[in-house]
Amino acid sequence: MRLSILLSLTSLMSFSSIASIEITDNLSLSGFASTSISRSNNDTALIINRGIADDTCYDCDTTLGLQLDYYNEAFKASAQLVKRPQDGWGDPELEWAYVGYTVDNIEFRAGRLRLPLFLTSEYYYVSHAYTNARPPEELYNSILGITAYNGANIVWNIELFDEYQLSITPFVGFSDSNHLDVSDTLEVDIEIDKLSGINFLFTGDYYRWNFSYFNADFGQNLQFTNAIPNVPYFEIDLPDENVELYSIGAEYEFGAMSIASEFQFNNIRDSWYTSASYKMGKFIPYVVYGENHSKITNVSTFKGLTGTSKLIGVRYNVKYNLSLNVEWQQFKTYGGQRGSFVGTPTQTDANLGSIMLNYVF
Amino acid sequence: MFHNNKLYEPRLNAVFRVFTYCLLFIFFLGVIFVNEASAAEEFAIFTTNSDFRPLSKNKVRMLYRGKVKLLQGKKVELSDWSEDSEFRRNFYQQLLGKDTAQMNAYWARLSFSGKARPPKVIKKDSVNELLEWVAKKKLRIGYAKLDTLPDTVNILYVVKKEKQ
């Protein structure tokens, strides 16, 4: 069913290759895609939901998204179907499907919505929209790569002195299920009971500041297959869990130079990254550094630094809507922890090389 | 190639070093050769609705960055020239200091996070086509070279020539 929707929407892409397709004045179709060739030198896979190991991988980052928007005066309806890196082609995810109604500067939305936690969260799958090939793993996988929820939000946009905008988004979510294939030996089912939070985004002429608070009650079931010698299968059930997360981040542009940094603190782990890029015509070289810190919880007895990563890369804008990333990233883990790997690696370090192509229409 | 970490580590470090040198080289080339200064033209942001008052530079910048959707309490619709248009390239370069690829990435952020609808691209790159589109509704806004517009339009802001 979902595949047929995806295929029929994809066939519409041939109508235009330059911009979103205006099907009527009120209805438009737009989309984004990314694909990569990537390889690490460690047999333990890197990055949840992407799982890049020491075999050349042609589909670890493959993403295709199609978005249908309907506008009618104050009313809006929008749906986004995404084949995320972890999804098969026949099983894309409805990342959002909501209806919205705007009164002055306030928009009310209900349905399936994107979690607005970090600067890039709401366009996480659109690599063309940010400089790096992937949003920094340390931060963006801090809640296991969950990006959407079922519920409602209010987006209140406040203009300040003709020059600044403050966007306040409180949100609530209800029951939802997420399944994660973390590694060959671990699968996790996450049942969200309820979640709530608030996001503040302050935008100036050349900068953005982002603050979020997020709280969720959830249960998780961890299924281990051949994780321990002589134990083919076992499960750990953690029915009454809670995650509470605070984040702060900022992004500044100084002419051709951009810098960004984000921190998140939650009751399981803290993480942060900082990045810098410099635009020179069609080339944008960039560097990123990130860290993961674990806390003592019912699933972890380790406190302290668990992983770091250093990234150096360059983006080339082939066309206004087509970009190429070439990246080299070094990961390290500490204290026998997994860091940015999907499981604890035997070798503690990894080098990851990636070439990624990104497109939007 | 990557099967034994210890054996291949020096080689990988060398690759990493070469990659870093390549990036520095690109950086060096960019500093020498990149000249993004564009031909300066005067663009007028206009509407056919005489109720709208002139806009400040900050307001116009916010408008074309999708941060302001209401003018005098009314939701406006923006138009744009085609992505390949030189007008469009020069307009955004002069108003916001961004090239077409940067603006495209910027609007991708807004559009794929459901925050704003990109400006409507007119069917044909012509002032007449644009004037016709703008005149159809009272809340529509366009931009064009100042000297190509008739006196009847209400000019909200003129994007001035920048020092080269």
PDB file of C-alpha atoms in Angstrom, chain B residues 10-96:
ATOM      1  CA  PRO B  10      49.346   4.182   9.213  1.00  0.00           C
ATOM      2  CA  ARG B  11      47.829   3.955   5.740  1.00  0.00           C
ATOM      3  CA  LEU B  12      44.487   5.337   6.939  1.00  0.00           C
ATOM      4  CA  ASN B  13      46.178   8.160   8.770  1.00  0.00           C
ATOM      5  CA  ALA B  14      48.046   8.986   5.551  1.00  0.00           C
ATOM      6  CA  VAL B  15      44.730   9.021   3.659  1.00  0.00           C
ATOM      7  CA  PHE B  16      43.271  11.292   6.324  1.00  0.00           C
ATOM      8  CA  ARG B  17      46.283  13.605   5.986  1.00  0.00           C
ATOM      9  CA  VAL B  18      46.042  13.721   2.187  1.00  0.00           C
ATOM     10  CA  PHE B  19      42.313  14.439   2.456  1.00  0.00           C
ATOM     11  CA  THR B  20      43.029  17.317   4.854  1.00  0.00           C
ATOM     12  CA  TYR B  21      45.681  18.723   2.467  1.00  0.00           C
ATOM     13  CA  CYS B  22      43.179  18.527  -0.415  1.00  0.00           C
ATOM     14  CA  LEU B  23      40.658  20.522   1.609  1.00  0.00           C
ATOM     15  CA  LEU B  24      43.278  23.129   2.490  1.00  0.00           C
ATOM     16  CA  PHE B  25      44.155  23.365  -1.205  1.00  0.00           C
ATOM     17  CA  ILE B  26      40.497  23.923  -2.125  1.00  0.00           C
ATOM     18  CA  PHE B  27      40.307  26.562   0.602  1.00  0.00           C
ATOM     19  CA  PHE B  28      43.401  28.267  -0.842  1.00  0.00           C
ATOM     20  CA  LEU B  29      41.983  28.202  -4.387  1.00  0.00           C
ATOM     21  CA  GLY B  30      38.711  29.569  -3.124  1.00  0.00           C
ATOM     22  CA  VAL B  31      40.351  32.502  -1.377  1.00  0.00           C
ATOM     23  CA  ILE B  32      42.261  33.382  -4.549  1.00  0.00           C
ATOM     24  CA  PHE B  33      39.645  32.894  -7.210  1.00  0.00           C
ATOM     25  CA  VAL B  34      36.228  33.245  -5.689  1.00  0.00           C
ATOM     26  CA  ASN B  35      34.600  36.484  -6.610  1.00  0.00           C
ATOM     27  CA  GLU B  36      30.966  36.464  -5.754  1.00  0.00           C
ATOM     28  CA  ALA B  37      30.365  40.121  -6.485  1.00  0.00           C
ATOM     29  CA  SER B  38      27.471  40.266  -8.881  1.00  0.00           C
ATOM     30  CA  ALA B  39      26.351  42.913 -11.305  1.00  0.00           C
ATOM     31  CA  ALA B  40      24.550  45.494  -9.230  1.00  0.00           C
ATOM     32  CA  GLU B  41      21.003  46.365 -10.242  1.00  0.00           C
ATOM     33  CA  GLU B  42      18.196  48.183  -8.490  1.00  0.00           C
ATOM     34  CA  PHE B  43      15.330  45.882  -7.638  1.00  0.00           C
ATOM     35  CA  ALA B  44      11.935  47.067  -6.523  1.00  0.00           C
ATOM     36  CA  ILE B  45       9.680  45.018  -4.288  1.00  0.00           C
ATOM     37  CA  PHE B  46       6.159  45.902  -5.274  1.00  0.00           C
ATOM     38  CA  THR B  47       2.465  45.146  -5.086  1.00  0.00           C
ATOM     39  CA  THR B  48      -0.530  46.486  -6.959  1.00  0.00           C
ATOM     40  CA  ASN B  49      -2.355  47.051  -3.671  1.00  0.00           C
ATOM     41  CA  SER B  50      -2.113  50.705  -2.611  1.00  0.00           C
ATOM     42  CA  ASP B  51      -3.025  49.885   1.012  1.00  0.00           C
ATOM     43  CA  PHE B  52       0.438  48.560   1.832  1.00  0.00           C
ATOM     44  CA  ARG B  53       2.904  50.987   3.330  1.00  0.00           C
ATOM     45  CA  PRO B  54       6.651  51.015   2.468  1.00  0.00           C
ATOM     46  CA  LEU B  55       8.776  48.408   4.232  1.00  0.00           C
ATOM     47  CA  SER B  56      12.019  48.671   6.163  1.00  0.00           C
ATOM     48  CA  LYS B  57      15.104  46.803   4.963  1.00  0.00           C
ATOM     49  CA  ASN B  58      14.906  44.451   7.953  1.00  0.00           C
ATOM     50  CA  LYS B  59      11.284  43.652   7.237  1.00  0.00           C
ATOM     51  CA  VAL B  60      12.087  42.874   3.595  1.00  0.00           C
ATOM     52  CA  ARG B  61      14.955  40.615   4.616  1.00  0.00           C
ATOM     53  CA  MET B  62      12.662  38.791   7.052  1.00  0.00           C
ATOM     54  CA  LEU B  63       9.990  38.509   4.355  1.00  0.00           C
ATOM     55  CA  TYR B  64      12.308  36.894   1.800  1.00  0.00           C
ATOM     56  CA  ARG B  65      13.777  34.590   4.424  1.00  0.00           C
ATOM     57  CA  GLY B  66      10.290  33.253   5.174  1.00  0.00           C
ATOM     58  CA  LYS B  67      10.351  34.688   8.694  1.00  0.00           C
ATOM     59  CA  VAL B  68       7.568  37.188   8.157  1.00  0.00           C
ATOM     60  CA  LYS B  69       4.341  36.052   6.558  1.00  0.00           C
ATOM     61  CA  LEU B  70       2.030  38.882   7.563  1.00  0.00           C
ATOM     62  CA  LEU B  71       2.159  42.507   6.476  1.00  0.00           C
ATOM     63  CA  GLN B  72      -0.152  44.894   8.316  1.00  0.00           C
ATOM     64  CA  GLY B  73      -1.818  41.811   9.771  1.00  0.00           C
ATOM     65  CA  LYS B  74      -2.533  40.190   6.396  1.00  0.00           C
ATOM     66  CA  LYS B  75      -0.915  37.043   5.016  1.00  0.00           C
ATOM     67  CA  VAL B  76       0.969  37.844   1.823  1.00  0.00           C
ATOM     68  CA  GLU B  77       2.045  35.646  -1.097  1.00  0.00           C
ATOM     69  CA  LEU B  78       5.522  36.082  -2.551  1.00  0.00           C
ATOM     70  CA  SER B  79       6.586  35.363  -6.108  1.00  0.00           C
ATOM     71  CA  ASP B  80       9.948  34.481  -7.529  1.00  0.00           C
ATOM     72  CA  TRP B  81      11.749  34.257 -10.831  1.00  0.00           C
ATOM     73  CA  SER B  82      12.947  30.871 -12.109  1.00  0.00           C
ATOM     74  CA  GLU B  83      15.948  29.266 -10.398  1.00  0.00           C
ATOM     75  CA  ASP B  84      18.136  29.801 -13.453  1.00  0.00           C
ATOM     76  CA  SER B  85      17.274  33.477 -13.669  1.00  0.00           C
ATOM     77  CA  GLU B  86      20.091  35.991 -13.370  1.00  0.00           C
ATOM     78  CA  PHE B  87      17.615  38.444 -11.803  1.00  0.00           C
ATOM     79  CA  ARG B  88      16.915  36.015  -9.027  1.00  0.00           C
ATOM     80  CA  ARG B  89      20.600  35.352  -8.425  1.00  0.00           C
ATOM     81  CA  ASN B  90      21.415  39.059  -8.238  1.00  0.00           C
ATOM     82  CA  PHE B  91      18.362  39.893  -6.126  1.00  0.00           C
ATOM     83  CA  TYR B  92      19.209  37.448  -3.338  1.00  0.00           C
ATOM     84  CA  GLN B  93      22.885  38.273  -3.532  1.00  0.00           C
ATOM     85  CA  GLN B  94      22.117  41.981  -3.057  1.00  0.00           C
ATOM     86  CA  LEU B  95      19.358  41.610  -0.477  1.00  0.00           C
ATOM     87  CA  LEU B  96      20.673  38.746   1.630  1.00  0.00           C
TER      88      LEU B  96
END
